[in-house]
Structures are given as C-alpha cells and as structure tokens.
Coordinates of N, CA and C and ligand atoms in Angstrom, one line a residue:
X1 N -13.9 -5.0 13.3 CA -14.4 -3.7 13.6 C -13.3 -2.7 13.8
X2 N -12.3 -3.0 14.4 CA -11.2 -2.3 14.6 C -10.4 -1.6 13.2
X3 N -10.8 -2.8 12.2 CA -10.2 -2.8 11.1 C -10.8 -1.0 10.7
X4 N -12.0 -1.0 10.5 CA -12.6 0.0 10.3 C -12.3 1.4 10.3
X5 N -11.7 1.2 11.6 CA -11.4 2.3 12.4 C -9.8 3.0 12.2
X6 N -9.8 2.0 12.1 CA -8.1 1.9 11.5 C -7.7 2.2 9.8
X7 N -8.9 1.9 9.3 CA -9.0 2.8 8.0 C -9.5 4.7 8.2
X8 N -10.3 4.4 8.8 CA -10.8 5.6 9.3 C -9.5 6.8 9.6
X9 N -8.9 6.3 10.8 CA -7.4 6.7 11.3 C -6.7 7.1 9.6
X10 N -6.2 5.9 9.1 CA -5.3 6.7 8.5 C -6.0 7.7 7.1
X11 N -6.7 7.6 7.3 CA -7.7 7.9 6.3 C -7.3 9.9 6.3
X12 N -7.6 10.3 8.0 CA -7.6 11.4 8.6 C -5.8 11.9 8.8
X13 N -5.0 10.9 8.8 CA -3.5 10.9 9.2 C -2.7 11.0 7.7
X14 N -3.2 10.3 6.9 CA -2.9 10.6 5.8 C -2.8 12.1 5.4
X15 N -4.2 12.9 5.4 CA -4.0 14.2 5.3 C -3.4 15.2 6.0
X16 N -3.3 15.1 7.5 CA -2.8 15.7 7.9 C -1.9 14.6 9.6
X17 N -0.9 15.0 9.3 CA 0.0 13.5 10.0 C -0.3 14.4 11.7
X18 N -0.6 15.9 12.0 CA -0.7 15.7 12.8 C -2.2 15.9 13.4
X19 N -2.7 15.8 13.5 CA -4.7 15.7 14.0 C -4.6 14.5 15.0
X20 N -5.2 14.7 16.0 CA -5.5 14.0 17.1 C -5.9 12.7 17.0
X21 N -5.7 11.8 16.9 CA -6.6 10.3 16.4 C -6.4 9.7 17.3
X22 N -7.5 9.1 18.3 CA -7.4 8.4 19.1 C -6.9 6.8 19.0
X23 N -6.4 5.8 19.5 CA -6.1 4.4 18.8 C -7.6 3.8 18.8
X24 N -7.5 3.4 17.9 CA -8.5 2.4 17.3 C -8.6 1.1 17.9
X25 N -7.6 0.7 18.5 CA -7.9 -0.4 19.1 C -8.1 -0.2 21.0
X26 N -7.4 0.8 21.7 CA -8.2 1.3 23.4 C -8.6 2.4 23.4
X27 N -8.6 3.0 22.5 CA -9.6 4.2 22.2 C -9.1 5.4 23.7
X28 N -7.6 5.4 24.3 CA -7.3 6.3 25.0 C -6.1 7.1 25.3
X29 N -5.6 6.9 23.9 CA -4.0 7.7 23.6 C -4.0 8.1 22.0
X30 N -4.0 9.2 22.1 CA -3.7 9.7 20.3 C -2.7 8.5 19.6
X31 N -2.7 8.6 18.6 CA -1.8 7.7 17.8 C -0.5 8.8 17.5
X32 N 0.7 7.9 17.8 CA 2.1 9.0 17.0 C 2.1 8.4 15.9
X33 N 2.4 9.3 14.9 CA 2.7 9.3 13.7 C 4.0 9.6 13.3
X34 N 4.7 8.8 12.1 CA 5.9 9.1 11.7 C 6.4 8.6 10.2
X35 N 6.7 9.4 9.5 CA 6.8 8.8 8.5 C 8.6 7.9 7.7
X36 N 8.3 7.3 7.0 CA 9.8 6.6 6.5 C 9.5 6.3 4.9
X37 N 10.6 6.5 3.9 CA 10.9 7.0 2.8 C 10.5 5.7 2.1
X38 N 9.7 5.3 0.9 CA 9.1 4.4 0.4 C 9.3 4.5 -1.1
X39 N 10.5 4.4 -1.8 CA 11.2 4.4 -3.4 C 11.1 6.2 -3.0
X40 N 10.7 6.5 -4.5 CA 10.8 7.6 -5.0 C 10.3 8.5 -4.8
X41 N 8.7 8.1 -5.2 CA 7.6 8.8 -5.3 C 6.2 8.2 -4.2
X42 N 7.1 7.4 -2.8 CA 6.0 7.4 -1.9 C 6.7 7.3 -0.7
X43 N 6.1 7.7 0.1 CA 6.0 7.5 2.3 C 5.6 6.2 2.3
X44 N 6.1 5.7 4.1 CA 5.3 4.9 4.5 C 5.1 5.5 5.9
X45 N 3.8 6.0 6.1 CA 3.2 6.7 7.2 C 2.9 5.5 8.2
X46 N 3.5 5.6 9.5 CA 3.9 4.4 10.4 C 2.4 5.5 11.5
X47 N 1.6 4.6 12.1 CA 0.7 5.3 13.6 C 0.6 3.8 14.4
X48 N 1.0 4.4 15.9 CA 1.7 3.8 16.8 C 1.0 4.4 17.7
X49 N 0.3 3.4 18.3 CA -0.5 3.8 19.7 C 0.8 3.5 20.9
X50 N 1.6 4.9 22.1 CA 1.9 4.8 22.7 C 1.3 4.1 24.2
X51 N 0.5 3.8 24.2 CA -0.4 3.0 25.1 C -0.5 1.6 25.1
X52 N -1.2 1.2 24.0 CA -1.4 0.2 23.8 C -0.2 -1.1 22.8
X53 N 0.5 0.0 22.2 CA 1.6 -0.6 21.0 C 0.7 -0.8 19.6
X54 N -0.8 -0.9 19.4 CA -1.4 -0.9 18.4 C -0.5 -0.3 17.4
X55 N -0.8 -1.0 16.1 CA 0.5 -0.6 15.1 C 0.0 -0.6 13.8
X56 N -0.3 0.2 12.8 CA -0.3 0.2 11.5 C 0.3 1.0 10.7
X57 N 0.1 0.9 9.6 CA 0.7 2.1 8.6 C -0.1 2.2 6.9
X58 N 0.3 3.0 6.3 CA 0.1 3.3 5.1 C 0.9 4.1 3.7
X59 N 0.6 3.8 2.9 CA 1.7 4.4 2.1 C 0.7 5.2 1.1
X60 N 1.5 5.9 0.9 CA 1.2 7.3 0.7 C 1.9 8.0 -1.0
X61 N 1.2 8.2 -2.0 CA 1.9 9.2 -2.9 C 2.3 10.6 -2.6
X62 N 4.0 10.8 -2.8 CA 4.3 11.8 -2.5 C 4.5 13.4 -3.9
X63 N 4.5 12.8 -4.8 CA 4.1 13.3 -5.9 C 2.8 14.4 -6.4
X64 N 1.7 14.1 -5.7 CA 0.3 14.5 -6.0 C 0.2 15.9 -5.8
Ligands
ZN101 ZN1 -4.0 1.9 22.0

C-alpha cells in the first residue's frame, strides 16, 4: 500500500522537487528532497522523510 504512495510521491516530486509531500509511510512530515548526479543525462532524486527516516528515490531524465 505504501508502495503506492510512494509512487504517487515521486510521481509529484519528480516534477516539481519542491511541493509539499507528506511521507507515505507516517503520513506527518513533508518529505526532503535532494538530488545527486546519475551519468550524463540523468538525476537521482533521493525523498527522505525527516521523521520517520522513510527513504526512496528515483531517477530522472535530465535531457527532456
Ligand atoms: Zn515518515
């Protein structure tokens, strides 16, 4: 279920890294976002619940 949500998240973080996104897993602290350099032509967009430590990421074309 969480999974879900967590697609959801970056889904919204993707487009815009900074928008309010609650964590997906305690649902009571925005997620930080941050990004780190992935080859050439991609990100890897890190969201980090300061609350809970909830942790995912996604990579991203930087090219488009
Ligand atoms: Zn959390």
């Amino acid at each position: 279920m969480s999974r879900e949500l967590w697609i959801n998240a970056g889904s919204v973080l993707a487009v815009d890294p900074n928008a309010s996104v609650k964590c997906p897993e305690c649902g009571e602290a925005d997620l930080k976002v941050f990004d780190t350099k992935a080859g050439e032509d991609h990100i890897e967009r890190h969201m980090r619940c300061p609350r809970c430590g909830a942790y995912s990421a996604l990579y991203k074309n930087i090219t488009e």
